Amino acid sequence: MASEDVKRLKGEIKLIVDGKRLDGRAFDELRPIKIEAGVLKRADGSCYLEMGKNKVVAAVYGPREVHPRHLQDPIKAVVRYRYNMAPFSVEERKRPGPDRRSIEISKVSREALEAVIMKELFPRCGIDVFVEVLQADAGSRTACLNAASVALVDAGVPMRGMISSVAVAKVEGHLVLDPTKEEDFYGEADIPFAFFIRNDKIESIALLQMDGRVTKSELMEALQMAKKGALEIYRMQKEAIKSRYIIEEADENE
Amino acid sequence: MFVFPGDFLGYAEEYVPGEGVYEEEGKLYAATAGEVVVEDKVIKVRTVKEIPEVGKNDIVVGRVVDTRNSFAMVEIVRKKGSERALRHYDRALLHVSNISEGYMKNLENGVRYWDIIRARVIDNNLRLSIKEEDMGVIRAICRVCGTPLVREKDKLKCPECGNVERRKISSYYGSGEW
């Protein structure tokens, strides 16, 4: 890795060649996405999602009784979200268990989902969302949020709308949608977004993080790019739910 | 029509929001994915996966977690026809008068602590009845040694210590089904 850093600083590694990215995508193009809902039998709702090289699986349990009891809220449900990376999900084996990064991701993702889940309908209950990263590339938190959103719909949990999430990075002075690992590593900035989408329109921002350096106008431009990407993802999320539902319909008719 | 959470369904003046529909600023939106049904101005979304809620006449299975002189408290775990945890959980009440058709003076002749029972919900305040033939205890343990009891005609017998106990036995007793 270190020698690659040196090479990049010397300008020997280029992330953008002839206006194209390393994997041949345009600046505002998403990585290939595959979404499948209802993949786990024991979970109330689940989703398997691939976003580029990211492979994640989300499971939703609940609304169910909360243990320990002191975590219960007498007027609304508690939402718990766990982002976890499998030891084999990254190039160098990750020590299992939560770390600072995954705790933070869990927190911000939970807050994003809390914006859409109608918690007031389930007093004293808990809604647990578990997302496991089986293979990680850049933007695994956005992949996880997209998967969690589909899994929640699959579980039939009432929501005000859906969450779609995508990141924008700044690479060699260009803003690029849905960065890959190289772009994230060697780029100048990484900005994950999540949007609350209702009725095919973006209502509000549910998650916004940024690290790196961007100008004010670049941030605004990144937001526009992310919105466009998120709506595309939203369409795929809906498609995933629809296809699962239609298969079930066919089963019932047999 | 198949809708997704957040899909606009109409205005609050047009319909009465039913299950799976919520109102915000005079507009109605779907809260869950599913098929839209309109009946007598009530608009609902028939969800993909329902979250079970117990109401009157539902058959439930639960465990007796507390017994008093005239009633037992039952923790309901599942509703018949659903594999999923209930939307709301609470202790249900089983009164002696709802244990058998005849007169039962002592509750302990009907149900005991830690019994698993199959019961019918008789009102919306989570009151139970096990008067019917197929309702009642479906699994019980010996109060002497804790071994699961085996049915012997209308009594329950402990295979370990030979202790015999009386219960309001369900026809499902020991079958593993309910």
CSV table of C-alpha atoms in Angstrom, one decimal:
chain,number,residue,atom,x,y,z
A,1,MET,CA,0.0,0.0,0.0
A,2,ALA,CA,2.7,2.4,1.0
A,3,SER,CA,4.5,2.1,-2.3
A,4,GLU,CA,1.2,2.8,-4.1
A,5,ASP,CA,0.8,6.0,-2.1
A,6,VAL,CA,4.2,7.1,-3.2
A,7,LYS,CA,3.4,6.3,-6.8
A,8,ARG,CA,0.1,8.3,-6.6
A,9,LEU,CA,1.9,11.3,-5.1
A,10,LYS,CA,4.4,11.1,-7.9
A,11,GLY,CA,1.4,11.1,-10.2
A,12,GLU,CA,2.2,7.6,-11.5
A,13,ILE,CA,-1.2,6.3,-10.6
A,14,LYS,CA,-4.1,8.1,-12.2
A,15,LEU,CA,-7.6,7.6,-10.9
A,16,ILE,CA,-9.1,9.4,-13.9
A,17,VAL,CA,-7.9,8.7,-17.4
A,18,ASP,CA,-9.4,10.6,-20.4
A,19,GLY,CA,-12.5,11.7,-18.4
A,20,LYS,CA,-13.2,8.1,-17.4
A,21,ARG,CA,-12.8,6.4,-14.1
A,22,LEU,CA,-10.6,3.4,-13.5
A,23,ASP,CA,-13.5,1.0,-13.9
A,24,GLY,CA,-14.7,2.8,-17.0
A,25,ARG,CA,-17.7,4.5,-15.4
A,26,ALA,CA,-18.8,8.1,-16.1
A,27,PHE,CA,-18.5,10.5,-13.2
A,28,ASP,CA,-22.2,10.3,-12.3
A,29,GLU,CA,-22.6,6.5,-12.9
A,30,LEU,CA,-23.4,4.0,-10.2
A,31,ARG,CA,-21.7,0.7,-9.8
A,32,PRO,CA,-23.8,-2.3,-10.7
A,33,ILE,CA,-26.4,-3.0,-8.1
A,34,LYS,CA,-28.2,-6.2,-7.3
A,35,ILE,CA,-31.0,-6.3,-4.7
A,36,GLU,CA,-32.9,-9.3,-3.4
A,37,ALA,CA,-35.5,-9.1,-0.7
A,38,GLY,CA,-36.7,-11.9,1.6
A,39,VAL,CA,-33.6,-14.0,1.6
A,40,LEU,CA,-33.6,-15.1,5.3
A,41,LYS,CA,-36.1,-17.5,6.6
A,42,ARG,CA,-35.8,-16.8,10.3
A,43,ALA,CA,-35.8,-13.0,10.1
A,44,ASP,CA,-39.1,-11.0,9.8
A,45,GLY,CA,-37.6,-9.1,6.9
A,46,SER,CA,-34.4,-9.4,5.0
A,47,CYS,CA,-32.4,-8.3,2.0
A,48,TYR,CA,-29.3,-9.2,0.2
A,49,LEU,CA,-27.6,-6.4,-1.7
A,50,GLU,CA,-24.6,-6.0,-3.9
A,51,MET,CA,-23.3,-2.6,-4.7
A,52,GLY,CA,-20.2,-3.0,-6.8
A,53,LYS,CA,-17.9,-5.3,-4.8
A,54,ASN,CA,-19.9,-4.7,-1.6
A,55,LYS,CA,-21.9,-7.7,-0.5
A,56,VAL,CA,-24.2,-7.1,2.4
A,57,VAL,CA,-27.1,-8.8,4.0
A,58,ALA,CA,-29.7,-7.1,6.2
A,59,ALA,CA,-32.1,-8.7,8.7
A,60,VAL,CA,-35.0,-7.1,10.5
A,61,TYR,CA,-36.5,-8.5,13.6
A,62,GLY,CA,-39.6,-7.0,15.3
A,63,PRO,CA,-41.4,-5.1,16.5
A,64,ARG,CA,-40.8,-7.4,19.4
A,65,GLU,CA,-40.3,-7.2,23.1
A,66,VAL,CA,-37.3,-5.3,24.3
A,67,HIS,CA,-34.8,-6.9,26.7
A,68,PRO,CA,-33.4,-5.5,29.0
A,69,ARG,CA,-36.6,-3.8,30.1
A,70,HIS,CA,-35.0,-0.5,31.0
A,71,LEU,CA,-34.4,0.1,27.3
A,72,GLN,CA,-38.1,0.1,26.6
A,73,ASP,CA,-39.8,3.3,25.8
A,74,PRO,CA,-43.4,3.5,27.0
A,75,ILE,CA,-44.5,5.7,24.1
A,76,LYS,CA,-42.6,4.5,21.1
A,77,ALA,CA,-40.5,1.7,19.7
A,78,VAL,CA,-36.7,1.7,20.0
A,79,VAL,CA,-34.8,1.1,16.9
A,80,ARG,CA,-31.5,-0.7,17.1
A,81,TYR,CA,-29.1,-1.0,14.2
A,82,ARG,CA,-25.9,-3.0,14.0
A,83,TYR,CA,-23.4,-2.6,11.3
A,84,ASN,CA,-20.9,-5.3,11.4
A,85,MET,CA,-18.1,-6.4,9.1
A,86,ALA,CA,-17.3,-10.0,8.7
A,87,PRO,CA,-13.6,-10.9,9.5
A,88,PHE,CA,-13.2,-12.0,5.9
A,89,SER,CA,-14.9,-9.0,4.3
A,90,VAL,CA,-11.7,-6.9,3.9
A,91,GLU,CA,-8.3,-7.6,2.4
A,92,GLU,CA,-6.6,-7.9,5.8
A,93,ARG,CA,-8.5,-10.0,8.2
A,94,LYS,CA,-10.5,-7.8,10.5
A,95,ARG,CA,-10.7,-8.7,14.2
A,96,PRO,CA,-14.3,-9.6,14.8
A,97,GLY,CA,-16.4,-7.5,17.0
A,98,PRO,CA,-17.5,-3.8,17.1
A,99,ASP,CA,-14.9,-1.1,16.8
A,100,ARG,CA,-15.1,2.7,16.8
A,101,ARG,CA,-15.9,2.9,13.1
A,102,SER,CA,-18.7,0.4,13.1
A,103,ILE,CA,-20.2,1.8,16.3
A,104,GLU,CA,-20.3,5.2,14.6
A,105,ILE,CA,-21.8,3.8,11.4
A,106,SER,CA,-24.4,2.0,13.4
A,107,LYS,CA,-25.4,5.2,15.2
A,108,VAL,CA,-25.7,7.4,12.1
A,109,SER,CA,-27.5,4.7,10.2
A,110,ARG,CA,-29.9,4.1,13.0
A,111,GLU,CA,-30.7,7.8,13.1
A,112,ALA,CA,-31.3,7.8,9.4
A,113,LEU,CA,-33.8,5.0,9.7
A,114,GLU,CA,-35.5,6.5,12.7
A,115,ALA,CA,-36.5,9.3,10.5
A,116,VAL,CA,-38.8,7.1,8.5
A,117,ILE,CA,-39.9,4.3,10.8
A,118,MET,CA,-43.2,5.1,12.5
A,119,LYS,CA,-42.0,4.3,16.0
A,120,GLU,CA,-45.0,5.7,17.7
A,121,LEU,CA,-47.1,2.7,16.5
A,122,PHE,CA,-45.2,0.3,18.7
A,123,PRO,CA,-44.9,1.4,22.3
A,124,ARG,CA,-42.5,-0.7,24.4
A,125,CYS,CA,-41.3,-2.6,21.4
A,126,GLY,CA,-38.0,-2.9,19.7
A,127,ILE,CA,-37.2,-3.0,16.0
A,128,ASP,CA,-33.8,-4.6,15.5
A,129,VAL,CA,-31.9,-4.2,12.2
A,130,PHE,CA,-28.7,-6.2,11.7
A,131,VAL,CA,-26.5,-5.6,8.7
A,132,GLU,CA,-23.5,-7.8,8.0
A,133,VAL,CA,-20.9,-6.8,5.4
A,134,LEU,CA,-19.8,-10.0,3.8
A,135,GLN,CA,-17.5,-8.3,1.3
A,136,ALA,CA,-16.5,-4.7,1.6
A,137,ASP,CA,-15.5,-2.1,-0.9
A,138,ALA,CA,-16.0,1.6,-0.5
A,139,GLY,CA,-19.4,2.8,0.5
A,140,SER,CA,-20.4,-0.2,2.6
A,141,ARG,CA,-22.4,2.0,4.9
A,142,THR,CA,-24.5,3.2,2.0
A,143,ALA,CA,-25.0,-0.3,0.8
A,144,CYS,CA,-26.0,-1.4,4.3
A,145,LEU,CA,-28.6,1.4,4.6
A,146,ASN,CA,-30.1,0.5,1.2
A,147,ALA,CA,-30.3,-3.1,2.3
A,148,ALA,CA,-31.8,-2.2,5.7
A,149,SER,CA,-34.4,-0.1,4.0
A,150,VAL,CA,-35.6,-2.9,1.8
A,151,ALA,CA,-35.5,-5.4,4.7
A,152,LEU,CA,-37.7,-3.1,6.7
A,153,VAL,CA,-40.2,-2.9,3.9
A,154,ASP,CA,-40.0,-6.7,3.5
A,155,ALA,CA,-40.8,-7.0,7.3
A,156,GLY,CA,-43.9,-4.8,6.8
A,157,VAL,CA,-42.7,-2.2,9.3
A,158,PRO,CA,-44.8,0.9,8.8
A,159,MET,CA,-42.6,3.7,7.4
A,160,ARG,CA,-43.2,7.2,6.2
A,161,GLY,CA,-41.1,6.6,3.1
A,162,MET,CA,-37.9,4.9,2.1
A,163,ILE,CA,-34.2,5.5,2.6
A,164,SER,CA,-31.8,5.4,-0.3
A,165,SER,CA,-28.2,6.1,0.2
A,166,VAL,CA,-25.2,6.8,-2.0
A,167,ALA,CA,-21.8,8.5,-1.6
A,168,VAL,CA,-20.0,11.1,-3.6
A,169,ALA,CA,-16.3,11.4,-3.6
A,170,LYS,CA,-13.9,14.0,-4.9
A,171,VAL,CA,-11.1,12.5,-7.0
A,172,GLU,CA,-8.4,14.5,-8.7
A,173,GLY,CA,-10.6,17.6,-8.6
A,174,HIS,CA,-13.7,15.8,-10.0
A,175,LEU,CA,-16.8,14.8,-8.1
A,176,VAL,CA,-17.6,11.2,-8.7
A,177,LEU,CA,-20.7,9.2,-7.7
A,178,ASP,CA,-20.5,6.0,-5.8
A,179,PRO,CA,-16.7,5.8,-5.4
A,180,THR,CA,-14.7,2.6,-5.5
A,181,LYS,CA,-12.1,1.7,-2.9
A,182,GLU,CA,-9.2,3.3,-4.8
A,183,GLU,CA,-11.2,6.5,-5.3
A,184,ASP,CA,-12.0,6.6,-1.6
A,185,PHE,CA,-8.4,5.8,-0.6
A,186,TYR,CA,-6.7,8.3,-2.8
A,187,GLY,CA,-9.4,10.8,-3.4
A,188,GLU,CA,-9.6,14.2,-1.7
A,189,ALA,CA,-13.1,13.8,-0.1
A,190,ASP,CA,-15.8,11.2,0.6
A,191,ILE,CA,-19.4,12.3,1.3
A,192,PRO,CA,-22.0,9.6,2.1
A,193,PHE,CA,-25.6,10.7,1.8
A,194,ALA,CA,-28.9,9.1,2.7
A,195,PHE,CA,-32.2,10.5,1.6
A,196,PHE,CA,-35.7,10.2,2.9
A,197,ILE,CA,-37.6,9.5,-0.3
A,198,ARG,CA,-41.4,9.7,-0.5
A,199,ASN,CA,-43.6,9.3,-3.5
A,200,ASP,CA,-40.6,9.3,-5.9
A,201,LYS,CA,-39.3,12.6,-4.6
A,202,ILE,CA,-36.5,13.4,-2.2
A,203,GLU,CA,-38.0,14.8,0.9
A,204,SER,CA,-35.0,15.4,3.1
A,205,ILE,CA,-31.5,14.3,4.0
A,206,ALA,CA,-31.4,11.5,6.5
A,207,LEU,CA,-27.7,11.1,6.7
A,208,LEU,CA,-24.8,13.4,5.8
A,209,GLN,CA,-21.2,12.8,6.6
A,210,MET,CA,-18.1,14.2,5.0
A,211,ASP,CA,-14.4,13.8,5.3
A,212,GLY,CA,-11.8,15.5,3.2
A,213,ARG,CA,-11.8,18.9,1.6
A,214,VAL,CA,-14.5,20.3,-0.7
A,215,THR,CA,-15.6,23.8,-1.4
A,216,LYS,CA,-19.1,25.0,-0.7
A,217,SER,CA,-20.2,24.9,-4.3
A,218,GLU,CA,-18.7,21.4,-4.7
A,219,LEU,CA,-20.7,20.2,-1.7
A,220,MET,CA,-23.9,21.6,-3.3
A,221,GLU,CA,-23.0,19.9,-6.6
A,222,ALA,CA,-22.2,16.6,-4.8
A,223,LEU,CA,-25.7,16.8,-3.2
A,224,GLN,CA,-27.3,17.1,-6.6
A,225,MET,CA,-25.3,14.1,-7.9
A,226,ALA,CA,-26.2,12.1,-4.9
A,227,LYS,CA,-29.9,12.9,-5.3
A,228,LYS,CA,-29.8,11.6,-8.8
A,229,GLY,CA,-28.0,8.5,-7.8
A,230,ALA,CA,-30.3,7.9,-4.8
A,231,LEU,CA,-33.4,8.1,-7.0
A,232,GLU,CA,-31.9,5.4,-9.3
A,233,ILE,CA,-31.2,3.2,-6.3
A,234,TYR,CA,-34.8,3.9,-5.0
A,235,ARG,CA,-36.2,2.5,-8.2
A,236,MET,CA,-34.1,-0.6,-7.8
A,237,GLN,CA,-35.2,-1.0,-4.2
A,238,LYS,CA,-38.8,-0.8,-5.2
A,239,GLU,CA,-38.2,-3.3,-8.0
A,240,ALA,CA,-36.7,-5.8,-5.5
A,241,ILE,CA,-39.7,-5.6,-3.3
A,242,LYS,CA,-42.1,-5.9,-6.2
A,243,SER,CA,-40.4,-9.0,-7.6
A,244,ARG,CA,-40.4,-10.7,-4.3
A,245,TYR,CA,-44.1,-9.9,-3.8
A,246,ILE,CA,-45.1,-11.1,-7.2
A,247,ILE,CA,-43.3,-14.4,-6.7
A,248,GLU,CA,-45.2,-14.9,-3.5
A,249,GLU,CA,-48.5,-14.2,-5.3
A,250,ALA,CA,-47.7,-16.9,-7.8
A,251,ASP,CA,-47.0,-19.4,-5.0
A,252,GLU,CA,-50.4,-18.7,-3.4
A,253,ASN,CA,-52.2,-19.4,-6.7
A,254,GLU,CA,-50.6,-22.9,-7.1
B,1,MET,CA,-52.4,-1.2,-7.3
B,2,PHE,CA,-49.2,-2.1,-5.6
B,3,VAL,CA,-47.7,0.7,-3.5
B,4,PHE,CA,-44.5,1.3,-1.5
B,5,PRO,CA,-44.0,3.2,1.8
B,6,GLY,CA,-44.4,6.9,1.1
B,7,ASP,CA,-46.5,6.6,-2.0
B,8,PHE,CA,-49.2,9.3,-2.3
B,9,LEU,CA,-52.6,7.8,-2.2
B,10,GLY,CA,-55.0,10.7,-2.1
B,11,TYR,CA,-56.2,13.6,0.1
B,12,ALA,CA,-57.6,13.3,3.6
B,13,GLU,CA,-60.9,14.7,2.3
B,14,GLU,CA,-61.3,11.8,-0.1
B,15,TYR,CA,-60.7,8.8,2.1
B,16,VAL,CA,-60.6,7.7,5.7
B,17,PRO,CA,-57.1,6.4,6.4
B,18,GLY,CA,-57.2,2.7,7.4
B,19,GLU,CA,-54.5,0.2,8.2
B,20,GLY,CA,-51.2,0.8,6.5
B,21,VAL,CA,-52.0,4.4,5.6
B,22,TYR,CA,-50.9,7.6,7.3
B,23,GLU,CA,-51.9,11.2,7.0
B,24,GLU,CA,-49.6,14.2,6.9
B,25,GLU,CA,-50.5,17.7,6.0
B,26,GLY,CA,-53.9,16.6,4.6
B,27,LYS,CA,-52.4,14.0,2.4
B,28,LEU,CA,-52.6,10.3,2.7
B,29,TYR,CA,-49.5,8.1,2.1
B,30,ALA,CA,-48.9,4.4,2.2
B,31,ALA,CA,-46.9,3.2,5.3
B,32,THR,CA,-46.2,-0.3,4.1
B,33,ALA,CA,-45.7,-2.0,0.7
B,34,GLY,CA,-48.8,-3.8,-0.5
B,35,GLU,CA,-52.0,-3.7,-2.4
B,36,VAL,CA,-54.3,-0.8,-2.0
B,37,VAL,CA,-57.9,-1.6,-1.0
B,38,VAL,CA,-60.7,1.0,-0.8
B,39,GLU,CA,-63.9,0.0,1.0
B,40,ASP,CA,-66.6,2.5,2.0
B,41,LYS,CA,-64.2,5.5,1.7
B,42,VAL,CA,-61.7,3.7,4.0
B,43,ILE,CA,-58.4,3.3,2.2
B,44,LYS,CA,-56.0,0.6,3.4
B,45,VAL,CA,-52.9,-1.1,2.2
B,46,ARG,CA,-52.9,-4.8,2.4
B,47,THR,CA,-49.4,-5.4,3.5
B,48,VAL,CA,-46.8,-7.8,2.2
B,49,LYS,CA,-46.1,-9.1,5.6
B,50,GLU,CA,-48.5,-8.5,8.4
B,51,ILE,CA,-47.5,-7.8,12.0
B,52,PRO,CA,-50.0,-9.8,14.0
B,53,GLU,CA,-52.3,-8.2,16.5
B,54,VAL,CA,-54.6,-10.2,18.8
B,55,GLY,CA,-58.2,-9.3,18.9
B,56,LYS,CA,-61.5,-10.9,19.8
B,57,ASN,CA,-62.0,-14.5,18.7
B,58,ASP,CA,-58.3,-15.1,17.9
B,59,ILE,CA,-56.7,-18.3,19.0
B,60,VAL,CA,-53.5,-17.8,20.9
B,61,VAL,CA,-50.9,-19.8,22.7
B,62,GLY,CA,-49.2,-18.7,25.9
B,63,ARG,CA,-47.7,-19.6,29.2
B,64,VAL,CA,-49.3,-19.2,32.7
B,65,VAL,CA,-46.8,-16.9,34.5
B,66,ASP,CA,-48.8,-16.1,37.6
B,67,THR,CA,-51.8,-17.6,39.4
B,68,ARG,CA,-54.0,-16.0,41.9
B,69,ASN,CA,-57.2,-17.1,43.7
B,70,SER,CA,-59.6,-16.5,40.9
B,71,PHE,CA,-57.5,-15.8,37.8
B,72,ALA,CA,-54.3,-16.6,36.1
B,73,MET,CA,-52.0,-14.3,34.1
B,74,VAL,CA,-50.9,-15.6,30.7
B,75,GLU,CA,-48.1,-14.4,28.6
B,76,ILE,CA,-49.2,-14.7,25.0
B,77,VAL,CA,-46.5,-15.7,22.5
B,78,ARG,CA,-48.2,-16.4,19.2
B,79,LYS,CA,-51.4,-16.0,17.5
B,80,LYS,CA,-52.7,-18.9,15.4
B,81,GLY,CA,-51.8,-18.5,11.8
B,82,SER,CA,-48.8,-16.3,12.4
B,83,GLU,CA,-45.2,-17.2,12.9
B,84,ARG,CA,-44.3,-13.7,14.0
B,85,ALA,CA,-44.0,-12.0,17.4
B,86,LEU,CA,-47.1,-9.9,18.2
B,87,ARG,CA,-47.4,-6.2,17.5
B,88,HIS,CA,-48.3,-5.5,21.1
B,89,TYR,CA,-47.4,-7.7,24.0
B,90,ASP,CA,-49.1,-7.8,27.4
B,91,ARG,CA,-50.3,-10.2,29.9
B,92,ALA,CA,-53.7,-11.7,29.3
B,93,LEU,CA,-56.2,-12.6,32.0
B,94,LEU,CA,-57.8,-16.0,32.4
B,95,HIS,CA,-60.5,-16.0,35.0
B,96,VAL,CA,-61.7,-19.2,36.7
B,97,SER,CA,-65.2,-18.7,35.2
B,98,ASN,CA,-63.7,-19.1,31.8
B,99,ILE,CA,-61.8,-22.3,32.4
B,100,SER,CA,-64.6,-24.9,32.0
B,101,GLU,CA,-68.3,-25.1,31.2
B,102,GLY,CA,-69.1,-26.4,34.7
B,103,TYR,CA,-68.4,-24.7,38.0
B,104,MET,CA,-64.8,-24.7,39.0
B,105,LYS,CA,-64.0,-23.6,42.5
B,106,ASN,CA,-60.3,-23.9,42.5
B,107,LEU,CA,-58.3,-22.4,39.7
B,108,GLU,CA,-55.5,-24.9,40.4
B,109,ASN,CA,-57.7,-27.7,39.0
B,110,GLY,CA,-57.7,-25.9,35.7
B,111,VAL,CA,-54.3,-24.4,35.1
B,112,ARG,CA,-51.1,-24.1,37.1
B,113,TYR,CA,-48.0,-22.1,37.0
B,114,TRP,CA,-45.8,-22.7,33.9
B,115,ASP,CA,-48.5,-24.5,32.0
B,116,ILE,CA,-48.6,-23.7,28.3
B,117,ILE,CA,-52.2,-23.2,27.2
B,118,ARG,CA,-54.1,-22.8,24.0
B,119,ALA,CA,-56.8,-20.2,24.5
B,120,ARG,CA,-59.3,-18.0,22.7
B,121,VAL,CA,-59.4,-14.3,23.2
B,122,ILE,CA,-62.9,-13.3,24.2
B,123,ASP,CA,-62.7,-9.5,24.2
B,124,ASN,CA,-60.4,-6.7,23.1
B,125,ASN,CA,-58.9,-6.3,26.6
B,126,LEU,CA,-57.0,-9.5,26.4
B,127,ARG,CA,-59.3,-11.7,28.4
B,128,LEU,CA,-59.0,-15.4,27.6
B,129,SER,CA,-61.3,-18.4,27.6
B,130,ILE,CA,-60.4,-22.1,27.5
B,131,LYS,CA,-63.9,-23.5,27.8
B,132,GLU,CA,-63.9,-25.1,24.4
B,133,GLU,CA,-62.9,-28.8,23.9
B,134,ASP,CA,-59.7,-28.0,22.0
B,135,MET,CA,-58.7,-25.2,24.3
B,136,GLY,CA,-56.7,-25.7,27.5
B,137,VAL,CA,-53.4,-26.9,28.7
B,138,ILE,CA,-51.2,-28.3,25.9
B,139,ARG,CA,-48.1,-28.9,28.1
B,140,ALA,CA,-47.6,-29.0,31.8
B,141,ILE,CA,-44.9,-29.9,34.2
B,142,CYS,CA,-45.1,-32.0,37.4
B,143,ARG,CA,-45.3,-29.7,40.4
B,144,VAL,CA,-43.2,-32.2,42.4
B,145,CYS,CA,-40.3,-33.0,40.2
B,146,GLY,CA,-40.7,-30.7,37.2
B,147,THR,CA,-40.9,-33.5,34.5
B,148,PRO,CA,-43.3,-32.9,31.6
B,149,LEU,CA,-46.6,-34.6,32.4
B,150,VAL,CA,-48.1,-37.3,30.2
B,151,ARG,CA,-51.8,-37.4,29.5
B,152,GLU,CA,-53.8,-40.4,30.9
B,153,LYS,CA,-57.4,-40.1,30.0
B,154,ASP,CA,-58.7,-37.0,31.8
B,155,LYS,CA,-55.7,-36.7,34.2
B,156,LEU,CA,-52.0,-35.9,33.8
B,157,LYS,CA,-49.5,-38.2,35.2
B,158,CYS,CA,-45.8,-37.7,35.9
B,159,PRO,CA,-43.7,-40.5,34.3
B,160,GLU,CA,-40.9,-40.0,36.8
B,161,CYS,CA,-42.6,-39.8,40.2
B,162,GLY,CA,-46.1,-41.0,39.5
B,163,ASN,CA,-47.7,-37.8,40.7
B,164,VAL,CA,-51.2,-37.3,39.2
B,165,GLU,CA,-52.5,-33.8,38.5
B,166,ARG,CA,-55.8,-32.3,37.2
B,167,ARG,CA,-56.0,-29.8,34.5
B,168,LYS,CA,-58.4,-28.4,31.9
B,169,ILE,CA,-56.7,-30.5,29.2
B,170,SER,CA,-56.8,-29.4,25.5
B,171,SER,CA,-57.3,-32.1,22.9
B,172,TYR,CA,-54.0,-31.0,21.5
B,173,TYR,CA,-52.2,-32.0,24.7
B,174,GLY,CA,-48.8,-33.5,24.0
B,175,SER,CA,-49.2,-33.5,20.3
B,176,GLY,CA,-46.8,-30.7,19.7
B,177,GLU,CA,-49.4,-28.8,17.7
B,178,TRP,CA,-51.9,-26.2,18.6
